[in-house]
CSV table of C-alpha atoms and ligand atoms in Angstrom, one decimal:
chain,number,residue,atom,x,y,z
A,1,UNK,CA,19.9,-19.6,19.6
A,2,UNK,CA,19.0,-17.2,16.8
A,3,UNK,CA,20.9,-13.9,16.6
A,4,UNK,CA,19.6,-10.6,15.2
A,5,UNK,CA,20.3,-9.7,11.6
A,6,UNK,CA,22.5,-6.8,12.9
A,7,UNK,CA,24.6,-9.1,15.0
A,8,UNK,CA,24.9,-11.6,12.2
A,9,UNK,CA,26.1,-8.9,9.9
A,10,UNK,CA,28.8,-7.8,12.3
A,11,UNK,CA,30.0,-11.4,12.5
A,12,UNK,CA,30.0,-11.6,8.7
A,13,UNK,CA,32.1,-8.3,8.5
A,14,UNK,CA,34.7,-9.9,10.7
A,15,UNK,CA,34.8,-13.1,8.6
A,16,UNK,CA,35.1,-11.0,5.4
A,17,UNK,CA,38.0,-9.1,6.9
A,18,UNK,CA,39.8,-12.4,7.5
A,19,UNK,CA,39.0,-14.2,4.3
A,20,UNK,CA,37.4,-12.0,1.6
A,21,UNK,CA,38.0,-14.6,-1.1
A,22,UNK,CA,35.4,-16.9,0.6
A,23,UNK,CA,32.6,-14.5,-0.3
A,24,UNK,CA,30.6,-13.8,-3.5
A,25,UNK,CA,28.2,-10.9,-3.4
A,26,UNK,CA,25.2,-10.5,-5.6
A,27,UNK,CA,23.4,-7.3,-5.5
A,28,UNK,CA,21.4,-5.2,-7.9
A,29,UNK,CA,19.2,-2.3,-8.8
A,30,UNK,CA,16.2,-1.8,-11.1
A,31,UNK,CA,17.0,0.6,-14.0
A,32,UNK,CA,14.3,3.1,-13.1
A,33,UNK,CA,16.4,6.3,-13.0
A,34,UNK,CA,19.7,7.7,-11.9
A,35,UNK,CA,21.2,6.5,-8.6
A,36,UNK,CA,21.4,9.1,-5.8
A,37,UNK,CA,23.3,9.8,-2.5
A,38,UNK,CA,21.0,7.5,-0.6
A,39,UNK,CA,22.2,4.6,-2.8
A,40,UNK,CA,25.8,5.8,-2.5
A,41,UNK,CA,26.0,5.9,1.3
A,42,UNK,CA,23.6,3.0,1.7
A,43,UNK,CA,25.2,0.5,-0.6
A,44,UNK,CA,27.4,1.7,-3.5
A,45,UNK,CA,30.3,2.8,-1.3
A,46,UNK,CA,30.3,-0.6,0.5
A,47,UNK,CA,30.1,-2.6,-2.7
A,48,UNK,CA,33.2,-0.9,-3.9
A,49,UNK,CA,34.9,-1.2,-0.6
A,50,UNK,CA,34.2,-4.9,-0.3
A,51,UNK,CA,35.2,-5.5,-3.9
A,52,UNK,CA,38.6,-3.8,-3.2
A,53,UNK,CA,39.2,-6.0,-0.2
A,54,UNK,CA,38.9,-9.1,-2.4
A,55,UNK,CA,35.2,-10.1,-2.3
A,56,UNK,CA,33.9,-11.2,-5.6
A,57,UNK,CA,31.2,-8.9,-6.9
A,58,UNK,CA,28.2,-9.5,-9.1
A,59,UNK,CA,25.9,-6.6,-9.9
A,60,UNK,CA,22.6,-7.1,-11.5
A,61,UNK,CA,20.8,-4.5,-13.6
A,62,UNK,CA,17.4,-5.8,-12.8
A,63,UNK,CA,15.6,-4.9,-16.1
A,64,UNK,CA,13.0,-7.7,-15.9
A,65,UNK,CA,11.9,-6.3,-12.5
A,66,UNK,CA,11.1,-2.8,-13.8
A,67,UNK,CA,7.6,-3.8,-14.5
A,68,UNK,CA,6.8,-5.0,-11.0
A,69,UNK,CA,5.2,-1.7,-9.8
A,70,UNK,CA,4.5,0.1,-13.1
A,71,UNK,CA,2.9,-0.8,-16.4
A,72,UNK,CA,5.6,0.5,-18.8
A,73,UNK,CA,9.4,0.6,-18.7
A,74,UNK,CA,10.3,4.1,-19.8
A,75,UNK,CA,13.7,5.1,-21.1
A,76,UNK,CA,15.0,1.6,-20.5
A,77,UNK,CA,18.3,1.6,-22.4
A,78,UNK,CA,19.1,5.1,-21.2
A,79,UNK,CA,18.6,4.1,-17.6
A,80,UNK,CA,20.6,0.8,-18.1
A,81,UNK,CA,23.6,2.7,-19.4
A,82,UNK,CA,23.2,5.4,-16.7
A,83,UNK,CA,23.2,2.7,-14.0
A,84,UNK,CA,26.5,1.2,-15.3
A,85,UNK,CA,28.0,4.7,-15.4
A,86,UNK,CA,26.9,5.3,-11.8
A,87,UNK,CA,28.4,2.0,-10.7
A,88,UNK,CA,31.8,2.7,-12.3
A,89,UNK,CA,31.8,6.3,-11.2
A,90,UNK,CA,31.1,5.2,-7.6
A,91,UNK,CA,34.3,3.0,-7.7
A,92,UNK,CA,33.1,-0.4,-8.8
A,93,UNK,CA,35.9,-1.9,-10.9
A,94,UNK,CA,34.6,-3.6,-14.0
A,95,UNK,CA,37.7,-5.6,-14.5
A,96,UNK,CA,36.8,-7.9,-11.7
A,97,UNK,CA,33.1,-7.2,-11.2
A,98,UNK,CA,30.4,-9.0,-13.2
A,99,UNK,CA,27.8,-6.5,-14.3
A,100,UNK,CA,24.8,-7.9,-16.2
A,101,UNK,CA,21.1,-7.6,-17.1
A,102,UNK,CA,18.3,-10.2,-16.5
A,103,UNK,CA,17.3,-10.0,-20.1
A,104,UNK,CA,20.7,-11.1,-21.3
A,105,UNK,CA,21.0,-14.2,-19.1
A,106,UNK,CA,18.1,-16.6,-20.1
A,107,UNK,CA,19.3,-19.5,-17.9
A,108,UNK,CA,19.0,-17.3,-14.8
A,109,UNK,CA,15.4,-16.7,-15.6
A,110,UNK,CA,14.7,-20.3,-16.2
A,111,UNK,CA,15.6,-21.2,-12.6
A,112,UNK,CA,12.4,-19.3,-11.6
A,113,UNK,CA,10.2,-22.4,-12.7
A,114,UNK,CA,11.7,-25.0,-10.3
A,115,UNK,CA,12.0,-22.3,-7.6
A,116,UNK,CA,8.3,-21.4,-7.9
A,117,UNK,CA,7.4,-25.0,-7.1
A,118,UNK,CA,9.2,-24.7,-3.8
A,119,UNK,CA,7.1,-21.9,-2.2
A,120,UNK,CA,3.5,-21.8,-1.4
A,121,UNK,CA,1.0,-19.1,-2.3
A,122,UNK,CA,0.5,-18.4,1.4
A,123,UNK,CA,4.2,-17.7,1.9
A,124,UNK,CA,4.2,-15.3,-1.0
A,125,UNK,CA,1.1,-13.5,0.2
A,126,UNK,CA,2.6,-13.1,3.7
A,127,UNK,CA,5.7,-11.2,2.5
A,128,UNK,CA,5.4,-7.8,4.2
A,129,UNK,CA,7.7,-6.0,1.7
A,130,UNK,CA,5.6,-7.1,-1.3
A,131,UNK,CA,2.4,-6.1,0.6
A,132,UNK,CA,4.0,-2.7,1.1
A,133,UNK,CA,5.1,-2.4,-2.5
A,134,UNK,CA,1.6,-3.3,-3.7
A,135,UNK,CA,0.2,-0.6,-1.5
A,136,UNK,CA,2.4,2.1,-3.1
A,137,UNK,CA,2.3,0.6,-6.6
A,138,UNK,CA,1.4,2.7,-9.6
A,139,UNK,CA,-0.5,-0.2,-11.2
A,140,UNK,CA,-4.2,-0.5,-11.2
A,141,UNK,CA,-4.0,-4.2,-10.6
A,142,UNK,CA,-1.4,-6.4,-8.9
A,143,UNK,CA,0.4,-8.4,-11.6
A,144,UNK,CA,1.7,-12.0,-11.1
A,145,UNK,CA,5.2,-10.6,-11.6
A,146,UNK,CA,4.9,-8.3,-8.6
A,147,UNK,CA,3.6,-11.2,-6.5
A,148,UNK,CA,6.3,-13.6,-7.5
A,149,UNK,CA,9.3,-11.3,-7.9
A,150,UNK,CA,10.9,-12.4,-4.6
A,151,UNK,CA,11.2,-15.9,-6.2
A,152,UNK,CA,12.8,-14.3,-9.3
A,153,UNK,CA,15.2,-12.5,-6.9
A,154,UNK,CA,16.1,-16.0,-5.5
A,155,UNK,CA,17.1,-16.9,-9.0
A,156,UNK,CA,19.2,-13.7,-9.3
A,157,UNK,CA,21.1,-14.6,-6.2
A,158,UNK,CA,21.4,-18.4,-6.5
A,159,UNK,CA,22.3,-18.7,-10.2
A,160,UNK,CA,25.8,-17.6,-9.4
A,161,UNK,CA,25.8,-19.3,-5.9
A,162,UNK,CA,26.3,-16.0,-4.2
A,163,UNK,CA,26.6,-16.3,-0.4
A,164,UNK,CA,26.3,-12.7,0.6
A,165,UNK,CA,23.6,-10.2,-0.2
A,166,UNK,CA,24.0,-6.6,1.0
A,167,UNK,CA,20.5,-5.3,1.7
A,168,UNK,CA,18.4,-2.7,3.5
A,169,UNK,CA,16.2,-3.9,6.4
A,170,UNK,CA,13.1,-3.8,4.1
A,171,UNK,CA,14.6,-6.5,1.9
A,172,UNK,CA,15.0,-9.0,4.7
A,173,UNK,CA,11.7,-10.8,3.9
A,174,UNK,CA,12.9,-11.4,0.3
A,175,UNK,CA,16.2,-12.7,1.6
A,176,UNK,CA,14.3,-15.1,3.8
A,177,UNK,CA,12.5,-16.5,0.7
A,178,UNK,CA,15.8,-17.0,-1.1
A,179,UNK,CA,17.2,-18.9,1.9
A,180,UNK,CA,14.0,-21.0,2.1
A,181,UNK,CA,14.2,-21.9,-1.6
A,182,UNK,CA,17.9,-22.8,-1.3
A,183,UNK,CA,17.3,-25.0,1.7
A,184,UNK,CA,14.3,-26.7,0.2
A,185,UNK,CA,16.0,-27.4,-3.1
A,186,UNK,CA,19.0,-28.9,-1.3
A,187,UNK,CA,16.8,-31.1,0.9
A,188,UNK,CA,14.6,-32.3,-1.9
A,189,UNK,CA,17.2,-32.8,-4.7
A,190,UNK,CA,20.7,-32.8,-3.1
A,191,UNK,CA,23.2,-30.0,-2.2
A,192,UNK,CA,23.4,-27.5,-5.0
A,193,UNK,CA,23.0,-24.1,-3.5
A,194,UNK,CA,24.6,-22.1,-0.6
A,195,UNK,CA,22.1,-20.5,1.8
A,196,UNK,CA,23.1,-16.9,1.4
A,197,UNK,CA,23.4,-14.4,4.2
A,198,UNK,CA,22.0,-10.9,4.2
A,199,UNK,CA,24.6,-8.2,5.0
A,200,UNK,CA,22.9,-5.2,6.6
A,201,UNK,CA,24.5,-1.8,6.0
A,202,UNK,CA,25.7,0.0,9.1
A,203,UNK,CA,25.1,3.4,7.4
A,204,UNK,CA,22.2,5.4,8.9
A,205,UNK,CA,19.2,5.9,6.7
A,206,UNK,CA,19.6,9.0,4.5
A,207,UNK,CA,16.6,11.3,4.3
A,208,UNK,CA,15.8,13.3,1.2
A,209,UNK,CA,15.3,17.1,1.1
A,210,UNK,CA,11.6,16.7,2.2
A,211,UNK,CA,12.5,14.8,5.4
A,212,UNK,CA,11.4,11.5,4.0
A,213,UNK,CA,13.5,8.5,2.9
A,214,UNK,CA,15.6,9.6,-0.1
A,215,UNK,CA,14.0,8.0,-3.1
A,216,UNK,CA,13.9,8.6,-6.9
A,217,UNK,CA,10.1,8.5,-7.0
A,218,UNK,CA,9.6,11.2,-4.3
A,219,UNK,CA,11.6,13.9,-6.1
A,220,UNK,CA,13.7,14.5,-2.9
A,221,UNK,CA,16.9,12.8,-4.1
A,222,UNK,CA,20.2,14.3,-5.1
A,223,UNK,CA,21.4,12.2,-8.0
A,224,UNK,CA,25.1,11.4,-8.4
A,225,UNK,CA,24.7,12.8,-11.9
A,226,UNK,CA,22.9,16.1,-10.9
A,227,UNK,CA,24.7,19.3,-11.7
A,228,UNK,CA,26.0,21.7,-9.0
A,229,UNK,CA,23.1,24.1,-9.8
A,230,UNK,CA,20.5,21.3,-9.7
A,231,UNK,CA,22.0,20.3,-6.3
A,232,UNK,CA,21.8,23.9,-5.0
A,233,UNK,CA,18.2,24.3,-6.1
A,234,UNK,CA,17.1,21.0,-4.5
A,235,UNK,CA,18.8,21.9,-1.2
A,236,UNK,CA,17.4,25.4,-1.3
A,237,UNK,CA,13.9,23.9,-1.4
A,238,UNK,CA,14.6,21.5,1.5
A,239,UNK,CA,12.3,21.5,4.5
A,240,UNK,CA,13.7,22.8,7.8
A,241,UNK,CA,12.2,24.3,11.0
A,242,UNK,CA,12.0,27.6,12.8
A,243,UNK,CA,14.8,27.0,15.3
A,244,UNK,CA,17.9,29.0,14.2
A,245,UNK,CA,20.3,26.9,16.3
A,246,UNK,CA,21.3,23.9,14.2
A,247,UNK,CA,21.6,20.6,16.1
A,248,UNK,CA,21.8,16.9,15.2
A,249,UNK,CA,18.8,15.3,16.8
A,250,UNK,CA,17.3,12.8,14.4
A,251,UNK,CA,14.3,11.9,16.7
A,252,UNK,CA,13.1,15.4,17.4
A,253,UNK,CA,14.3,17.4,14.3
A,254,UNK,CA,14.3,14.8,11.5
A,255,UNK,CA,14.5,17.3,8.6
A,256,UNK,CA,17.3,19.5,9.9
A,257,UNK,CA,19.2,16.4,11.1
A,258,UNK,CA,18.8,14.8,7.7
A,259,UNK,CA,20.5,17.7,6.1
A,260,UNK,CA,23.2,17.8,8.8
A,261,UNK,CA,23.8,14.1,8.2
A,262,UNK,CA,24.1,14.6,4.5
A,263,UNK,CA,26.8,17.2,4.9
A,264,UNK,CA,28.6,15.1,7.6
A,265,UNK,CA,28.7,12.0,5.4
A,266,UNK,CA,30.1,14.0,2.5
A,267,UNK,CA,32.7,15.6,4.8
A,268,UNK,CA,33.5,12.3,6.5
A,269,UNK,CA,32.9,13.9,9.9
A,270,UNK,CA,30.6,13.5,12.9
A,271,UNK,CA,27.2,15.1,12.4
A,272,UNK,CA,27.2,16.7,15.9
A,273,UNK,CA,30.5,18.5,15.1
A,274,UNK,CA,29.1,19.7,11.8
A,275,UNK,CA,25.9,21.0,13.5
A,276,UNK,CA,27.9,22.7,16.2
A,277,UNK,CA,30.0,24.5,13.7
A,278,UNK,CA,26.9,26.0,12.0
A,279,UNK,CA,25.6,26.9,15.4
A,280,UNK,CA,22.9,29.6,15.3
A,281,UNK,CA,23.5,30.4,11.6
A,282,UNK,CA,20.0,29.0,10.9
A,283,UNK,CA,18.6,27.2,7.8
A,284,UNK,CA,20.4,29.4,5.3
A,285,UNK,CA,23.9,28.6,6.7
A,286,UNK,CA,23.0,25.0,7.0
A,287,UNK,CA,21.8,24.8,3.4
A,288,UNK,CA,25.0,26.5,2.2
A,289,UNK,CA,27.1,24.0,4.0
A,290,UNK,CA,25.1,21.1,2.6
A,291,UNK,CA,25.3,22.3,-1.0
A,292,UNK,CA,29.0,23.0,-0.8
A,293,UNK,CA,29.8,19.6,0.9
A,294,UNK,CA,27.7,17.6,-1.5
A,295,UNK,CA,29.1,19.4,-4.6
A,296,UNK,CA,32.6,19.1,-3.4
A,297,UNK,CA,32.2,15.4,-2.4
A,298,UNK,CA,30.6,14.5,-5.7
A,299,UNK,CA,32.9,16.6,-8.0
A,300,UNK,CA,35.3,13.8,-8.8
A,301,UNK,CA,32.5,11.2,-9.1
A,302,UNK,CA,30.6,13.5,-11.4
A,303,UNK,CA,33.6,14.1,-13.5
A,304,UNK,CA,34.3,10.4,-13.9
A,305,UNK,CA,30.7,9.8,-14.6
A,306,UNK,CA,30.5,12.4,-17.3
A,307,UNK,CA,33.5,10.8,-19.1
A,308,UNK,CA,32.0,7.4,-18.8
A,309,UNK,CA,28.5,8.5,-20.0
A,310,UNK,CA,30.1,10.1,-23.1
A,311,UNK,CA,31.5,6.7,-24.1
A,312,UNK,CA,28.4,4.6,-24.6
A,313,UNK,CA,30.3,1.9,-26.6
A,314,UNK,CA,32.5,1.4,-23.5
A,315,UNK,CA,29.5,1.0,-21.2
A,316,UNK,CA,27.9,-1.5,-23.6
A,317,UNK,CA,31.2,-3.3,-23.7
A,318,UNK,CA,31.3,-3.6,-19.9
A,319,UNK,CA,27.8,-5.2,-20.0
A,320,UNK,CA,28.7,-7.5,-22.8
A,321,UNK,CA,31.7,-8.8,-20.9
A,322,UNK,CA,29.7,-9.3,-17.7
A,323,UNK,CA,26.9,-11.0,-19.6
A,324,UNK,CA,29.2,-13.5,-21.2
A,325,UNK,CA,30.5,-14.5,-17.8
A,326,UNK,CA,27.1,-14.5,-16.2
A,327,UNK,CA,25.7,-16.7,-19.0
A,328,UNK,CA,28.4,-19.3,-18.6
A,329,UNK,CA,27.8,-19.5,-14.9
A,330,UNK,CA,24.0,-19.6,-15.3
A,331,UNK,CA,24.2,-22.4,-17.9
A,332,UNK,CA,26.4,-24.5,-15.5
A,333,UNK,CA,24.0,-24.0,-12.6
A,334,UNK,CA,21.0,-24.8,-14.7
A,335,UNK,CA,22.7,-28.0,-15.8
A,336,UNK,CA,23.4,-28.9,-12.2
A,337,UNK,CA,19.7,-28.2,-11.3
A,338,UNK,CA,18.5,-30.4,-14.2
A,339,UNK,CA,20.8,-33.3,-13.2
A,340,UNK,CA,19.8,-33.0,-9.5
A,341,UNK,CA,16.1,-33.0,-10.3
A,342,UNK,CA,16.4,-35.9,-12.8
A,343,UNK,CA,18.2,-38.3,-10.5
B,401,LIG,N1,14.7,-5.6,-5.8
B,401,LIG,C1,15.8,-4.8,-5.8
B,401,LIG,C2,15.4,-3.3,-5.9
B,401,LIG,O1,14.2,-3.0,-6.2
B,401,LIG,C3,16.7,-5.1,-7.0
B,401,LIG,C4,17.2,-6.5,-7.0
B,401,LIG,C5,16.8,-7.4,-7.9
B,401,LIG,C6,18.1,-7.1,-6.1
B,401,LIG,N2,17.4,-8.6,-7.7
B,401,LIG,C7,18.2,-8.5,-6.6
B,401,LIG,C8,18.8,-6.7,-5.0
B,401,LIG,C9,19.0,-9.4,-5.9
B,401,LIG,C10,19.6,-7.7,-4.3
B,401,LIG,C11,19.7,-9.0,-4.8
B,401,LIG,O2,16.2,-2.5,-5.6
């Protein structure tokens, strides 16, 4: 019988705890701006945690996917280096992680051709996440890249034979396409690829300062790299409500509860306790607690990040090393694919 993705993820967490060396994670981000606290609590912290338990970690700077929902890739090299600085500041260890860009690993991209032959147009058009992304896209017309990028994502994951992909719920349809492609390839040409599992984060969804999902494009996100003043300004503008008594009730008071959760995550404490402490101090007291908690929590991360960002040669060196490794692996996989398809 099929189990839910959540139950499957809990099983996986148990197996990881027993045998971390059996897992290889591939995950990634598009270089479209600085990473924020939503990324940190949603995925960055767990990437670093899993890496330090002994899981092998591949992190993709998805530069060829920047153009899926926009016509131009602005500030690309600045965002690429910023992303690497964010990763390292958040605790990812570059001595064992492989950090690399699409554009530097040609053999990875070449896998897209055989993979495209394994999915139908109907399957691609049914993908609810792509439909959603098309609806909110900044492009006048839907490009072929947008339509087919879940297949590119399969190449991202399968080139290094990753068996674990930490994702948010919205990415599950993409993950299904990757699994379908791996299965079909193996059935048609012989066993080459693992069928990778999605690992859902157990962290609650973090809301931005406007009460909607925290996201770079909404202007409601607290970047890891923001200054303390910028953080204070953003929190001051946050939406709250008229009830002076602060409580944690995500269903009925999403904005206030979002802020309470942010402070609680930064303090590593229960949100109900944090809310009770603020009591009837109202929005002003809540905002002060949030600003102080966020700034205190991020202080060491920001200090590390500032040091890293000042050393661009080092950041480029981290990428160069990761890309050398990723290229060797991608070449090997492409060779295997060629042989499997030729025989
Ligand atoms: N699509 C992801 C995003 O927009 C980034 C990404 C690209 C990714 N390739 C991936 C994530 C492979 C996980 C696995 O954030």
